């Protein structure tokens, strides 16, 4: 019914993706297509998406709750725990991408702009090796 090019854009979540090959635009399109196919856009208000990011972030944090640093670093070595962490992190990013879709935010521009702001707040010569907030450097 669909040629491979059309199918890739209409059903992008069915195709192999990796950080080395997928673009933000492909991921945003994949998330949008998934929601549109299910008629979920009606539930994806900016408020609901922002709340969902927080909820899923909490579920990700729960995986590490009560662990010391060493145990949290070791946790990702356990296959089942790693898969659960990947799923929660993916949920955070999926809702973030959909929020960007709905708010028409160009994430690459937003990240570049924010990184420039952070570079000014945390110059290497003052911040290197320190975890202090910018106003305490």
Tab-separated table of C-alpha atoms in Angstrom:
chain	number	residue	atom	x	y	z
A	1	UNK	CA	0.000	0.000	0.000
A	2	UNK	CA	2.792	2.476	0.924
A	3	UNK	CA	6.217	2.698	-0.684
A	4	UNK	CA	9.151	2.468	1.720
A	5	UNK	CA	9.771	6.239	1.787
A	6	UNK	CA	6.118	7.028	2.561
A	7	UNK	CA	5.910	4.221	5.097
A	8	UNK	CA	9.022	5.517	6.901
A	9	UNK	CA	7.378	8.919	7.356
A	10	UNK	CA	3.885	7.653	8.096
A	11	UNK	CA	4.996	4.929	10.504
A	12	UNK	CA	8.480	5.983	11.659
A	13	UNK	CA	8.283	4.184	15.016
A	14	UNK	CA	8.304	0.862	13.135
A	15	UNK	CA	11.829	1.457	11.809
A	16	UNK	CA	15.184	0.942	13.443
A	17	UNK	CA	16.521	4.143	14.936
A	18	UNK	CA	19.651	4.940	16.892
A	19	UNK	CA	21.187	8.084	18.320
A	20	UNK	CA	23.727	7.966	15.494
A	21	UNK	CA	21.112	7.920	12.710
A	22	UNK	CA	17.882	9.509	13.956
A	23	UNK	CA	17.333	13.239	13.833
A	24	UNK	CA	15.239	15.229	16.265
A	25	UNK	CA	12.820	15.886	13.425
A	26	UNK	CA	12.411	12.165	12.773
A	27	UNK	CA	11.745	11.539	16.453
A	28	UNK	CA	9.252	14.426	16.614
A	29	UNK	CA	7.484	13.105	13.509
A	30	UNK	CA	7.382	9.603	14.985
A	31	UNK	CA	5.814	10.819	18.223
A	32	UNK	CA	3.317	12.997	16.349
A	33	UNK	CA	2.307	10.166	14.012
A	34	UNK	CA	1.805	7.785	16.923
A	35	UNK	CA	-0.509	10.235	18.727
A	36	UNK	CA	-2.387	11.216	15.575
A	37	UNK	CA	-3.078	7.586	14.605
A	38	UNK	CA	-4.746	7.079	17.977
A	39	UNK	CA	-6.625	10.391	17.991
A	40	UNK	CA	-4.787	11.400	21.166
A	41	UNK	CA	-3.984	14.968	20.102
A	42	UNK	CA	-7.210	16.051	21.804
A	43	UNK	CA	-5.639	15.086	25.144
A	44	UNK	CA	-2.244	16.621	24.432
A	45	UNK	CA	-2.725	20.117	25.772
A	46	UNK	CA	0.459	21.897	26.772
A	47	UNK	CA	-0.576	21.581	30.439
A	48	UNK	CA	-1.200	17.845	30.163
A	49	UNK	CA	2.068	17.239	28.344
A	50	UNK	CA	4.059	19.284	30.887
A	51	UNK	CA	2.409	17.343	33.706
A	52	UNK	CA	3.152	14.052	31.946
A	53	UNK	CA	6.842	14.981	31.673
A	54	UNK	CA	6.930	15.540	35.423
A	55	UNK	CA	5.061	12.315	36.162
A	56	UNK	CA	7.368	10.245	33.966
A	57	UNK	CA	10.422	11.999	35.449
A	58	UNK	CA	9.186	10.894	38.851
A	59	UNK	CA	8.905	7.319	37.620
A	60	UNK	CA	12.477	7.523	36.319
A	61	UNK	CA	13.700	8.916	39.650
A	62	UNK	CA	11.887	6.122	41.470
A	63	UNK	CA	14.225	3.593	39.809
A	64	UNK	CA	17.162	5.225	41.629
A	65	UNK	CA	15.429	6.156	44.884
A	66	UNK	CA	17.324	5.158	48.030
A	67	UNK	CA	20.394	3.983	46.097
A	68	UNK	CA	23.799	5.455	46.792
A	69	UNK	CA	25.889	6.696	43.857
A	70	UNK	CA	27.747	3.424	43.382
A	71	UNK	CA	24.551	1.349	43.392
A	72	UNK	CA	22.835	3.721	40.971
A	73	UNK	CA	25.783	3.432	38.577
A	74	UNK	CA	25.690	-0.364	38.871
A	75	UNK	CA	21.916	-0.525	38.329
A	76	UNK	CA	22.173	0.117	34.590
A	77	UNK	CA	24.308	-3.020	34.285
A	78	UNK	CA	21.338	-5.191	35.237
A	79	UNK	CA	19.435	-6.011	32.025
A	80	UNK	CA	15.922	-5.822	33.494
A	81	UNK	CA	16.629	-2.635	35.446
A	82	UNK	CA	18.282	-1.049	32.408
A	83	UNK	CA	15.244	-1.798	30.248
A	84	UNK	CA	12.942	-0.229	32.853
A	85	UNK	CA	15.193	2.846	33.032
A	86	UNK	CA	15.261	3.099	29.236
A	87	UNK	CA	11.456	2.911	29.134
A	88	UNK	CA	11.009	5.670	31.726
A	89	UNK	CA	13.607	7.888	30.061
A	90	UNK	CA	11.934	7.288	26.685
A	91	UNK	CA	8.581	8.318	28.190
A	92	UNK	CA	10.113	11.594	29.415
A	93	UNK	CA	11.535	12.292	25.984
A	94	UNK	CA	8.373	11.251	24.123
A	95	UNK	CA	6.272	13.715	26.108
A	96	UNK	CA	8.987	16.362	25.713
A	97	UNK	CA	9.022	15.882	21.951
A	98	UNK	CA	5.242	16.049	21.793
A	99	UNK	CA	5.247	19.234	23.889
A	100	UNK	CA	7.711	20.696	21.392
A	101	UNK	CA	5.414	19.587	18.562
A	102	UNK	CA	2.309	21.120	20.097
A	103	UNK	CA	4.051	24.362	21.109
A	104	UNK	CA	5.904	24.549	17.780
A	105	UNK	CA	9.278	24.721	19.520
A	106	UNK	CA	12.374	24.054	17.441
A	107	UNK	CA	14.297	21.991	19.966
A	108	UNK	CA	17.654	22.326	18.235
A	109	UNK	CA	17.382	26.111	18.349
A	110	UNK	CA	16.117	26.054	21.930
A	111	UNK	CA	18.966	23.793	23.066
A	112	UNK	CA	21.595	25.845	21.247
A	113	UNK	CA	20.206	29.056	22.772
A	114	UNK	CA	20.082	27.544	26.262
A	115	UNK	CA	23.605	26.138	25.974
A	116	UNK	CA	24.848	29.634	25.062
A	117	UNK	CA	23.105	31.018	28.164
A	118	UNK	CA	24.641	28.262	30.294
A	119	UNK	CA	28.105	28.976	28.848
A	120	UNK	CA	27.778	32.579	30.016
A	121	UNK	CA	26.494	31.578	33.456
A	122	UNK	CA	29.111	28.859	33.899
A	123	UNK	CA	32.359	29.939	32.229
A	124	UNK	CA	34.901	27.124	32.185
A	125	UNK	CA	37.482	29.114	34.119
A	126	UNK	CA	35.038	29.548	37.033
A	127	UNK	CA	32.880	26.431	36.861
A	128	UNK	CA	35.275	23.627	35.922
A	129	UNK	CA	35.153	20.911	38.566
A	130	UNK	CA	32.569	22.757	40.656
A	131	UNK	CA	28.870	22.092	41.210
A	132	UNK	CA	28.041	25.532	42.613
A	133	UNK	CA	25.141	27.469	41.168
A	134	UNK	CA	26.179	30.254	38.779
A	135	UNK	CA	25.531	33.019	41.305
A	136	UNK	CA	27.937	31.374	43.763
A	137	UNK	CA	30.910	30.953	41.430
